[in-house]
Amino acid sequence: MSASTKKDPGSNRPTKKQKIKAKKVQSGSHEEVLLVDVKEILRIKSPLEGCKGAAGTGSQDGPWTVDPAPQLPEKWHEIELDIDKLSSTGDGLAYDSSSGHVFVVPFSLPGDRVVAKVVQHFPAERYTNTDFVRVLKPSAQRDDALVRCQYFGACSGCQFQMLDYKKQLEHKKEVVEKAYLNFSDLDPKVVPGVEETFASPLQYGYRTKLTPHFSAPRSWSKPGPAGTKAAARDVPPIGYTRKGSRQMLDIEDCPIGTEPLRIGLKRERQRVAREIDQYKRGATILLRESTEKVFQSSSDRENISSSGDAQTDAVPSMSGTVRQEGQEGVEYVLKKSCITDHKAIATEYIGPFTFQNTANSFFQNNNSILEDFTNYVRSHALLPTPESVPPSAAANVTERESSLAPQSDLQQNHEEANQIKYLVDAYCGSGLFSVTLSSVFKASIGVDIDQRSIEAAATNVRLNKIEGTKFQAADAPHIFASIEFPPDETVIIIDPPRKGCDESFLGQLLAYGPKRIVYVSCNVHTQARDVGVLVRGMTEDQLQVYRQDSYGRPTAAVSTSSKSADREVKHDAAAATTENDPDHTPSADAGGHMPTGQKPEGQEPIPDTGARTSYTIESIKPFDFFPQTAHVEGVAVLNRRA
């Protein structure tokens, strides 16, 4: 930090040794992920004596003992910083030896020397949030010629436009690696190497949904003089918030949006300006891409492909041919447009499949990667065959602890590859996986707690003329109660929201005990936490509370395998419950609660004989759904231990 900076004479830090309570953060949240990276820098650069909770664990136990140190710079003061590390949140981190503090700088890269403005100090956690001002000396990684957006460096939407795309993919792989190291609570020996990040076919122009918004200025609420006509309103900024603040930026264009959405944004900004007097408060503008497959002759297609109506934001995208047996091919063009009605129906095509959803409902926002993504999930839903296991993957398995992935288990998986006949699509939404994976299974069922999602999924199954797939809405405490598929022949795909799975869901999942699990996640940190729970597993005594009949009533323990009664307990001592440690308890779940193993009232407890339902990790694959941002999706494939 520059020696010329002013110091804050106020209460930014303690003037004598005292206890400061650390702030509470949600499990797997942006704040917790950032704190883990901050602690790691502090552990390396300046270990803090008296700090409860080792760096790299994500523990937020407090209070911490803070020794006197130089005062911190004043709020809003500009300082010079050298960036040391890129955090998993996409922010640059700079350690300042004079204050023993870490400064968080958005839009910066390791090796940059930057000017940043102090925004907020967190003395207990020993870090400070700042605003990026400018680069004094760029790092070798920075290439500002790559930036395509005039708002980059201020808008909170993108973080990496100045970083080569290959470097973005490498960083996102590292994010997933750190997630499993810091949040899974597993021995690294039982976690396979993270695969390379799957790149998005489009790095710009990929987002199929944008939601710019505006706030009502205070002047709107001020009445004019009595008997006078209200003054014409100024149009407030329409766009997105400035990074690190609530201030709205006026965004006229967003280059990560698809072409129809960029046209639609211009049109909607003009509409809001015309109708501004009709608004009593701020609003969110919905921009959702919808696709129409227009069949025609090749000459018509050529005419349409050379057009594109900016007034209606309809843009021809790509052409193709549909062929039916015994018939000549029929030419078509995909005509894309922007819809703004929240209740309108948006149509998307993923390979041969058609999906329809209400415009304001959730659906993956990068159509360019979805066919490859669903193909990957489809190919990993079944147990691997000898031909499908690459030499590198086989070597990785044989090098693991024999108790966690013995070679005999791998061979058994090969022999049982065709035993997976059923699919359970948990958190099914509008049926993305139920529809695209339907051809692989004898039967499948999608489960969700949202009735509207179930209705949309059923519509998409009918639209694609799929048989053998059904959907049901289920209460969260009874999510698997009516599933009748044999667990030994079933794979479950889970795709939860960012907060991940809660204790009840994971307990029910282990109690059901499917042969295989494919965990898809938009937050690899909560995914790593949940996968850790599944790998450590639960005993039959602990699972008894989660076992239910088809009416959701507790039942006696039901074996997930005909061999479970006499199977051996095979688990790594560092990754599972220590048999000789009476004080050991399972790791906390998403809500910080421990599995209790309490028996339902009126039932006799099942003796804990050591039998345990748990899983091994077969593979972990990152996917880049959102280029130019810090977000990364992850797919983890797990197998139940034999």
XYZ file of C-alpha atoms in Angstrom:
642
model
C 0.000 0.000 0.000
C 1.273 3.437 -0.884
C 3.068 5.179 2.003
C 1.215 8.408 1.247
C -2.190 7.071 2.219
C -4.096 8.760 5.028
C -5.032 6.789 8.119
C -8.466 6.592 9.623
C -8.447 8.046 13.161
C -11.848 6.508 13.826
C -12.877 3.033 14.844
C -11.717 1.073 11.799
C -9.602 -1.135 14.040
C -8.937 -1.682 17.759
C -6.260 0.445 19.402
C -5.453 -2.240 21.944
C -5.653 -5.988 22.125
C -9.318 -6.913 22.316
C -11.847 -9.427 21.090
C -13.814 -8.767 17.923
C -16.688 -11.014 16.926
C -16.514 -12.348 13.361
C -19.538 -11.805 11.154
C -21.793 -14.735 10.390
C -21.957 -15.920 6.793
C -24.152 -18.437 5.015
C -22.655 -21.804 4.120
C -21.211 -21.784 0.598
C -22.054 -18.113 0.068
C -19.967 -15.547 -1.795
C -18.830 -14.143 1.559
C -17.685 -17.500 2.929
C -15.822 -18.392 -0.259
C -14.038 -15.027 -0.178
C -13.151 -15.447 3.510
C -11.517 -18.812 2.822
C -9.245 -17.218 0.219
C -8.502 -14.266 2.527
C -7.541 -16.628 5.333
C -5.254 -18.560 3.021
C -3.309 -15.411 2.121
C -3.111 -14.419 5.781
C -1.904 -17.908 6.707
C 0.914 -17.669 4.169
C 1.814 -13.987 4.479
C 1.074 -13.215 8.117
C -0.141 -16.016 10.410
C -2.325 -14.542 13.154
C -1.740 -15.924 16.627
C -4.888 -16.395 18.629
C -7.153 -16.831 15.602
C -9.687 -19.594 16.094
C -10.276 -21.545 12.875
C -7.462 -22.492 10.525
C -7.203 -20.849 7.133
C -8.689 -22.888 4.334
C -11.426 -24.532 6.368
C -14.143 -21.923 5.978
C -14.680 -21.900 9.760
C -16.170 -18.675 11.062
C -15.805 -19.425 14.763
C -15.014 -16.402 16.891
C -14.179 -14.225 18.568
C -10.678 -13.671 17.216
C -7.944 -12.059 19.262
C -6.602 -9.048 17.381
C -3.293 -7.455 18.311
C -2.626 -3.730 17.873
C -1.491 -2.834 14.331
C -1.161 0.270 12.137
C -4.411 2.041 11.409
C -6.243 1.411 8.158
C -6.771 3.975 5.371
C -9.851 6.169 5.509
C -13.040 5.131 3.783
C -13.223 6.387 0.158
C -9.489 7.090 0.141
C -7.552 5.943 -2.937
C -4.602 3.603 -2.395
C -2.095 1.769 -4.569
C -1.994 -2.024 -4.328
C -0.114 -4.953 -5.858
C -2.441 -7.881 -6.585
C -1.195 -11.231 -5.255
C -3.966 -13.689 -6.061
C -7.252 -14.187 -7.909
C -9.977 -15.379 -5.562
C -12.685 -17.924 -6.332
C -15.164 -15.024 -6.334
C -13.334 -13.412 -9.274
C -11.777 -10.601 -7.212
C -8.105 -9.740 -6.948
C -6.555 -10.014 -3.477
C -3.687 -7.789 -2.324
C -1.877 -8.316 0.976
C -0.568 -5.148 2.634
C 2.296 -5.866 5.020
C 2.071 -2.471 6.741
C -1.432 -3.151 8.052
C -1.488 -6.964 7.941
C -4.693 -6.629 5.939
C -5.995 -8.124 2.672
C -7.605 -5.723 0.191
C -10.241 -7.109 -2.182
C -10.092 -5.437 -5.604
C -12.594 -6.316 -8.358
C -11.558 -6.342 -12.037
C -7.913 -7.007 -11.174
C -5.477 -9.857 -11.857
C -2.371 -11.210 -10.104
C 0.598 -9.031 -11.065
C -1.485 -5.879 -11.580
C -0.536 -2.713 -9.741
C -3.765 -0.782 -9.325
C -5.378 2.211 -7.707
C -8.363 1.228 -5.586
C -10.822 3.175 -3.430
C -11.501 1.949 0.119
C -15.158 1.037 0.638
C -15.526 -1.021 3.821
C -13.207 -2.498 6.446
C -13.786 -5.821 8.226
C -11.275 -5.682 11.094
C -12.222 -9.053 12.597
C -11.693 -10.863 9.304
C -8.708 -8.645 8.391
C -9.871 -7.680 4.915
C -11.202 -4.581 3.166
C -13.524 -4.219 0.184
C -12.482 -1.661 -2.405
C -13.631 -0.203 -5.710
C -11.394 -0.592 -8.739
C -10.198 2.798 -10.038
C -7.491 2.176 -12.652
C -4.453 0.066 -13.558
C -1.038 1.611 -12.989
C 1.001 -1.345 -14.247
C -0.764 -4.288 -15.950
C 0.147 -7.888 -15.303
C 1.265 -10.199 -18.082
C -2.197 -11.831 -17.978
C -4.143 -8.625 -18.618
C -5.177 -7.796 -22.176
C -7.593 -4.872 -22.196
C -7.918 -5.192 -25.976
C -10.162 -8.205 -25.295
C -12.773 -6.080 -23.501
C -15.951 -5.635 -25.570
C -18.170 -3.808 -23.098
C -17.917 -0.089 -22.367
C -19.239 -0.697 -18.834
C -16.650 -3.307 -17.874
C -14.815 -2.249 -14.738
C -17.958 -0.743 -13.239
C -20.899 -3.080 -13.984
C -21.268 -6.022 -11.603
C -22.147 -8.459 -14.402
C -18.714 -9.550 -15.726
C -15.338 -9.991 -14.057
C -12.962 -11.456 -16.674
C -13.321 -9.657 -20.007
C -9.639 -8.622 -19.834
C -8.532 -12.268 -19.344
C -7.842 -14.670 -22.220
C -10.599 -17.286 -22.417
C -8.186 -20.195 -21.998
C -6.999 -18.604 -18.756
C -10.610 -18.210 -17.630
C -11.158 -21.954 -18.095
C -7.976 -22.770 -16.170
C -9.031 -20.517 -13.318
C -12.484 -22.111 -13.125
C -10.911 -25.566 -12.885
C -8.829 -24.263 -9.973
C -11.990 -22.869 -8.342
C -13.527 -26.357 -8.363
C -10.323 -27.904 -7.019
C -10.258 -25.427 -4.135
C -13.965 -25.991 -3.467
C -13.390 -29.693 -2.784
C -10.222 -28.968 -0.800
C -11.859 -26.362 1.437
C -15.532 -27.314 1.669
C -15.879 -31.095 1.311
C -14.066 -32.019 4.538
C -12.663 -35.031 2.676
C -9.153 -36.418 2.515
C -7.756 -35.248 -0.866
C -6.812 -38.880 -1.567
C -10.476 -39.803 -2.055
C -11.226 -36.911 -4.431
C -10.328 -37.620 -8.087
C -8.516 -35.024 -10.118
C -10.841 -32.344 -11.483
C -11.188 -32.598 -15.261
C -10.614 -29.712 -17.659
C -13.351 -27.091 -17.826
C -15.793 -27.635 -20.694
C -15.742 -24.446 -22.770
C -18.830 -22.590 -23.913
C -19.166 -22.576 -27.726
C -19.957 -18.860 -27.449
C -17.962 -16.488 -25.239
C -20.164 -13.467 -26.062
C -23.751 -13.264 -27.250
C -24.744 -16.355 -25.286
C -27.177 -15.209 -22.576
C -30.784 -15.962 -23.480
C -32.277 -14.032 -20.554
C -31.506 -10.545 -19.232
C -33.292 -8.623 -16.484
C -32.224 -4.954 -16.430
C -34.089 -2.820 -13.917
C -34.519 0.703 -12.639
C -35.368 2.315 -9.311
C -37.765 5.165 -8.632
C -35.869 8.377 -7.807
C -36.860 10.174 -4.596
C -38.119 13.076 -6.691
C -41.023 10.888 -7.828
C -42.484 10.905 -4.333
C -42.294 14.702 -3.904
C -45.643 16.399 -4.617
C -45.687 19.486 -6.789
C -47.240 22.811 -5.754
C -50.998 22.717 -5.263
C -52.946 23.275 -8.464
C -49.921 22.808 -10.718
C -49.287 20.118 -13.279
C -46.731 17.528 -12.252
C -43.349 18.179 -13.804
C -42.159 15.793 -16.477
C -40.118 12.998 -15.003
C -36.516 12.339 -15.888
C -35.854 8.766 -16.970
C -33.770 7.035 -14.268
C -30.776 4.838 -15.137
C -31.923 1.492 -16.581
C -29.475 -1.370 -16.259
C -27.527 -3.109 -13.517
C -25.891 -2.139 -10.251
C -22.364 -0.837 -10.009
C -19.978 -3.407 -8.565
C -19.941 -3.230 -4.774
C -22.763 -0.696 -4.450
C -26.479 -0.150 -4.934
C -25.959 2.606 -7.472
C -27.636 1.845 -10.800
C -25.640 2.045 -14.027
C -27.420 3.115 -17.200
C -26.713 0.197 -19.555
C -27.532 0.768 -23.220
C -26.099 -2.524 -24.482
C -24.949 -5.871 -23.052
C -22.621 -7.858 -25.348
C -23.008 -11.156 -23.479
C -26.711 -11.139 -24.390
C -27.900 -12.732 -27.625
C -28.570 -10.476 -30.598
C -32.388 -10.487 -30.169
C -31.985 -9.478 -26.515
C -29.609 -6.638 -27.389
C -32.151 -5.345 -29.897
C -34.925 -5.877 -27.350
C -33.009 -3.919 -24.703
C -32.836 -0.857 -26.961
C -36.538 -1.166 -27.753
C -37.550 -1.542 -24.082
C -35.434 1.413 -22.988
C -37.300 3.555 -25.513
C -40.652 2.219 -24.321
C -39.891 2.955 -20.658
C -38.822 6.495 -21.581
C -42.148 7.051 -23.371
C -44.216 5.566 -20.529
C -42.207 6.758 -17.540
C -45.129 8.746 -16.111
C -47.135 5.523 -15.767
C -44.699 4.017 -13.249
C -45.287 4.550 -9.544
C -42.157 2.656 -8.528
C -39.131 1.007 -10.110
C -39.438 -2.122 -12.215
C -37.532 -5.072 -13.657
C -37.579 -5.510 -17.423
C -37.701 -9.112 -18.667
C -35.829 -9.912 -21.887
C -36.166 -13.601 -22.814
C -35.131 -15.189 -26.089
C -37.642 -17.431 -27.828
C -37.017 -19.546 -30.917
C -39.381 -20.470 -33.717
C -38.544 -23.275 -36.152
C -39.839 -22.058 -39.511
C -40.162 -24.702 -42.247
C -39.935 -23.568 -45.833
C -38.304 -24.066 -49.201
C -34.598 -23.405 -49.559
C -35.257 -20.224 -51.591
C -37.462 -18.820 -48.830
C -34.790 -19.703 -46.281
C -32.162 -17.743 -48.212
C -34.430 -14.686 -48.251
C -35.107 -14.890 -44.519
C -31.443 -15.526 -43.672
C -30.459 -12.258 -45.335
C -32.994 -10.265 -43.354
C -33.576 -9.464 -39.713
C -36.135 -6.968 -38.550
C -34.698 -4.606 -35.941
C -38.183 -3.338 -35.110
C -39.476 -6.755 -34.102
C -36.056 -7.986 -32.896
C -36.564 -11.208 -34.876
C -33.161 -12.525 -35.943
C -32.533 -15.609 -38.116
C -30.039 -17.818 -36.333
C -29.221 -21.084 -38.048
C -30.661 -23.380 -40.659
C -30.992 -27.113 -40.859
C -32.817 -30.041 -42.380
C -35.341 -32.400 -40.848
C -35.569 -35.778 -42.566
C -38.210 -38.408 -41.977
C -37.918 -41.983 -43.158
C -39.130 -42.353 -46.728
C -39.368 -38.590 -47.261
C -37.128 -35.890 -48.621
C -35.572 -33.396 -46.212
C -37.571 -30.366 -45.137
C -35.600 -27.147 -44.788
C -36.061 -24.915 -41.763
C -34.570 -21.856 -40.134
C -34.515 -21.034 -36.421
C -35.956 -17.566 -36.024
C -35.096 -15.997 -32.673
C -36.909 -13.103 -31.019
C -37.095 -11.304 -27.687
C -40.246 -11.524 -25.569
C -40.956 -9.304 -22.571
C -44.298 -10.576 -21.282
C -43.645 -12.500 -18.053
C -46.521 -14.869 -18.777
C -45.680 -15.509 -22.431
C -44.338 -18.893 -23.549
C -40.678 -19.076 -24.547
C -39.519 -21.910 -26.816
C -36.000 -23.373 -26.940
C -34.456 -26.216 -28.926
C -31.752 -28.465 -27.484
C -30.649 -30.870 -30.190
C -33.785 -32.727 -31.300
C -35.759 -31.681 -28.211
C -38.192 -28.791 -27.810
C -38.802 -26.991 -24.505
C -41.506 -24.487 -23.647
C -41.607 -22.464 -20.428
C -43.196 -19.292 -19.173
C -40.820 -16.450 -19.909
C -40.168 -15.547 -16.261
C -39.465 -19.122 -15.109
C -35.997 -20.580 -14.629
C -34.225 -22.249 -17.527
C -30.508 -22.477 -18.267
C -29.443 -19.189 -19.855
C -26.745 -20.384 -22.280
C -28.395 -22.380 -25.036
C -25.118 -22.764 -26.953
C -23.703 -25.211 -24.391
C -26.870 -27.109 -23.461
C -26.715 -29.876 -26.078
C -23.117 -30.748 -25.161
C -23.941 -30.453 -21.468
C -26.969 -32.767 -21.580
C -25.029 -35.223 -23.756
C -22.332 -35.334 -21.078
C -24.871 -35.989 -18.322
C -26.540 -38.655 -20.460
C -23.239 -40.446 -21.109
C -22.385 -40.421 -17.383
C -25.784 -41.465 -16.065
C -24.974 -45.151 -16.607
C -22.156 -47.050 -14.951
C -18.973 -46.962 -17.028
C -18.022 -49.868 -19.271
C -14.371 -50.896 -19.797
C -14.430 -49.144 -23.167
C -15.752 -45.891 -21.667
C -13.064 -45.559 -18.995
C -10.021 -43.683 -20.345
C -6.590 -44.924 -19.169
C -6.071 -41.758 -17.117
C -9.343 -42.294 -15.247
C -8.584 -45.961 -14.608
C -5.141 -45.052 -13.274
C -6.671 -42.420 -11.027
C -9.048 -44.995 -9.564
C -6.422 -47.645 -8.897
C -4.211 -45.132 -7.118
C -6.882 -44.259 -4.575
C -7.160 -45.868 -1.204
C -8.147 -49.502 -1.753
C -10.831 -49.245 0.928
C -12.583 -46.492 -1.034
C -12.319 -47.706 -4.624
C -10.889 -51.223 -4.761
C -10.144 -52.658 -8.179
C -12.739 -55.370 -7.545
C -15.416 -52.671 -7.212
C -14.331 -51.093 -10.507
C -14.588 -54.456 -12.269
C -17.975 -55.041 -10.663
C -19.131 -51.658 -12.015
C -18.092 -52.745 -15.515
C -20.079 -55.962 -15.225
C -23.137 -54.111 -13.900
C -23.052 -51.283 -16.442
C -26.370 -52.303 -17.957
C -28.147 -52.627 -14.620
C -29.088 -48.927 -14.437
C -32.604 -48.906 -15.904
C -34.382 -46.083 -14.088
C -33.890 -42.353 -13.667
C -35.059 -40.114 -10.841
C -34.698 -36.441 -11.779
C -34.740 -34.556 -8.471
C -35.172 -30.763 -8.575
C -36.454 -31.544 -12.076
C -37.743 -28.052 -12.901
C -39.287 -28.079 -16.370
C -37.766 -31.458 -17.206
C -34.398 -30.672 -18.818
C -32.829 -34.009 -17.869
C -36.014 -36.065 -17.835
C -36.613 -35.130 -21.478
C -33.067 -35.213 -22.878
C -32.132 -38.490 -21.128
C -35.431 -40.292 -21.741
C -34.115 -42.660 -24.418
C -31.522 -44.174 -22.063
C -33.915 -45.557 -19.445
C -36.771 -48.009 -19.176
C -38.686 -45.459 -17.098
C -38.024 -42.162 -15.361
C -39.710 -39.859 -12.896
C -39.143 -36.182 -12.194
C -39.680 -34.825 -8.705
C -39.983 -31.213 -7.586
C -41.661 -29.346 -4.746
C -42.970 -26.670 -7.157
C -46.261 -27.651 -8.801
C -45.753 -25.145 -11.641
C -42.450 -26.780 -12.554
C -44.124 -30.178 -12.606
C -46.808 -28.881 -14.975
C -44.172 -27.393 -17.295
C -42.182 -30.642 -17.275
C -45.286 -32.677 -18.143
C -45.984 -30.296 -21.026
C -42.444 -30.743 -22.390
C -42.732 -34.534 -22.220
C -45.945 -34.404 -24.246
C -44.402 -31.917 -26.651
C -41.546 -34.326 -27.380
C -43.830 -37.391 -27.508
C -41.923 -39.195 -24.777
C -43.328 -42.273 -23.097
C -42.338 -43.861 -19.798
C -41.649 -40.536 -18.070
C -43.864 -39.012 -15.419
C -43.615 -36.235 -12.841
C -44.842 -35.640 -9.343
C -44.830 -32.796 -6.857
C -43.525 -33.904 -3.474
C -43.226 -32.295 -0.082
C -39.634 -31.590 0.886
C -39.689 -33.991 3.882
C -41.063 -36.833 1.691
C -39.199 -36.299 -1.556
C -38.519 -40.002 -2.278
C -41.433 -41.553 -0.371
C -43.334 -42.760 -3.449
C -40.361 -43.762 -5.612
C -40.771 -47.467 -6.366
C -37.745 -47.986 -8.626
C -35.234 -50.580 -7.257
C -32.306 -48.560 -5.864
C -29.775 -51.007 -7.349
C -31.112 -50.179 -10.828
C -31.584 -46.431 -10.388
C -29.573 -43.285 -11.000
C -30.620 -40.004 -9.396
C -29.747 -36.672 -10.972
C -29.863 -33.730 -8.587
C -29.624 -30.100 -9.664
C -30.372 -27.975 -6.585
C -30.355 -24.173 -6.231
C -27.176 -22.327 -5.195
C -27.659 -23.070 -1.495
C -27.322 -26.780 -2.245
C -29.118 -29.626 -0.481
C -30.287 -29.511 3.120
C -29.819 -32.187 5.773
C -33.254 -33.685 5.207
C -32.743 -34.145 1.472
C -29.295 -35.714 1.874
C -30.627 -38.032 4.576
C -33.522 -39.125 2.359
C -31.141 -39.599 -0.570
C -28.847 -41.842 1.475
C -31.833 -43.717 2.893
C -33.063 -44.462 -0.627
C -29.503 -45.360 -1.672
C -29.510 -45.249 -5.498
C -26.747 -47.108 -7.277
C -25.481 -43.926 -8.905
C -25.794 -40.156 -8.392
C -25.076 -37.363 -10.863
C -24.863 -34.076 -8.937
C -25.212 -30.982 -11.141
C -24.584 -27.659 -9.409
C -24.410 -23.930 -10.091
C -22.423 -23.530 -6.845
C -19.456 -25.893 -6.677
C -18.793 -24.951 -3.048
C -22.136 -26.191 -1.746
C -21.771 -29.147 -4.122
C -18.430 -30.046 -2.542
C -19.956 -29.740 0.928
C -22.875 -32.024 0.010
C -20.687 -34.553 -1.804
C -18.592 -34.743 1.349
C -21.711 -35.772 3.287
C -22.522 -38.464 0.708
C -18.979 -39.843 0.695
C -18.835 -40.039 4.487
C -22.340 -41.496 4.466
C -24.589 -42.429 7.360
C -25.114 -45.571 9.396
C -28.358 -47.540 9.318
C -29.167 -46.135 12.750
C -28.792 -42.573 11.510
C -30.799 -43.263 8.351
C -33.764 -44.797 10.165
C -35.319 -41.376 10.742
C -35.367 -40.752 6.971
C -36.874 -44.038 5.823
C -40.503 -43.690 4.725
C -43.268 -45.628 3.027
C -45.231 -44.382 0.021
C -47.373 -42.217 2.317
C -44.365 -40.514 3.897
C -44.669 -42.496 7.141
C -41.484 -43.642 8.928
C -40.693 -47.312 8.361
C -38.166 -49.835 9.559
C -34.877 -49.766 7.720
C -35.074 -51.244 4.241
C -31.953 -52.593 2.603
C -30.851 -50.815 -0.572
C -29.142 -53.982 -1.751
C -29.693 -57.684 -1.265
C -26.035 -57.892 -0.285
C -26.134 -55.073 2.245
C -26.685 -57.327 5.244
C -23.301 -58.980 4.915
C -21.300 -56.334 3.090
C -18.117 -55.055 4.650
C -17.696 -51.472 5.735
C -15.046 -50.035 3.467
C -14.121 -46.443 4.080
C -11.038 -44.351 4.575
C -10.273 -43.502 8.175
C -9.716 -39.865 7.303
C -12.911 -39.547 5.298
C -15.425 -41.486 7.384
C -16.420 -41.870 11.026
C -13.563 -43.010 13.235
C -14.671 -46.225 14.895
C -12.626 -45.739 18.056
C -13.514 -42.080 18.588
C -16.668 -41.835 20.750
C -16.731 -38.051 20.388
C -16.763 -38.083 16.588
C -19.890 -36.716 14.928
C -20.789 -36.468 11.233
C -19.976 -33.194 9.502
C -22.500 -30.386 9.407
C -24.955 -30.134 6.539
C -26.152 -27.135 4.552
C -27.874 -25.588 7.520
C -25.097 -26.294 9.998
C -27.075 -29.126 11.626
C -25.803 -32.599 12.392
C -27.612 -35.795 11.386
C -29.182 -36.890 14.659
C -30.010 -40.487 13.925
C -33.042 -40.175 16.199
C -35.548 -42.995 15.884
C -39.200 -42.250 15.081
C -41.432 -42.412 18.117
C -42.773 -45.912 18.845
C -40.052 -47.776 16.929
C -37.195 -49.784 18.299
C -33.762 -48.437 17.318
C -31.799 -50.435 14.781
C -28.454 -51.570 16.220
C -25.505 -49.779 14.673
C -23.532 -52.748 13.382
C -21.188 -50.529 11.398
C -23.064 -50.939 8.097
C -23.004 -47.634 6.279
C -24.574 -46.223 3.105
C -21.985 -44.045 1.389
C -20.542 -43.169 -2.002
C -17.280 -42.820 -3.906
C -16.553 -40.032 -6.400
C -16.015 -41.207 -9.962
C -15.430 -37.855 -11.664
C -15.763 -34.068 -11.324
C -16.203 -31.903 -14.419
C -16.517 -28.076 -14.553
C -18.706 -26.428 -17.215
C -18.445 -22.795 -18.241
C -22.025 -21.628 -18.698
C -21.131 -17.963 -18.162
C -17.939 -16.824 -19.943
C -16.446 -13.495 -18.811
C -17.817 -14.092 -15.292
C -16.514 -15.893 -12.207
C -19.388 -18.418 -12.203
C -18.684 -22.084 -12.898
C -21.021 -25.092 -12.943
C -19.935 -28.545 -11.823
C -20.999 -32.142 -12.512
C -19.939 -34.763 -9.953
C -20.608 -38.459 -10.580
C -20.858 -40.778 -7.559
C -21.265 -44.543 -7.096
C -22.693 -46.310 -4.065
C -20.133 -48.477 -2.333
C -20.717 -52.175 -2.889
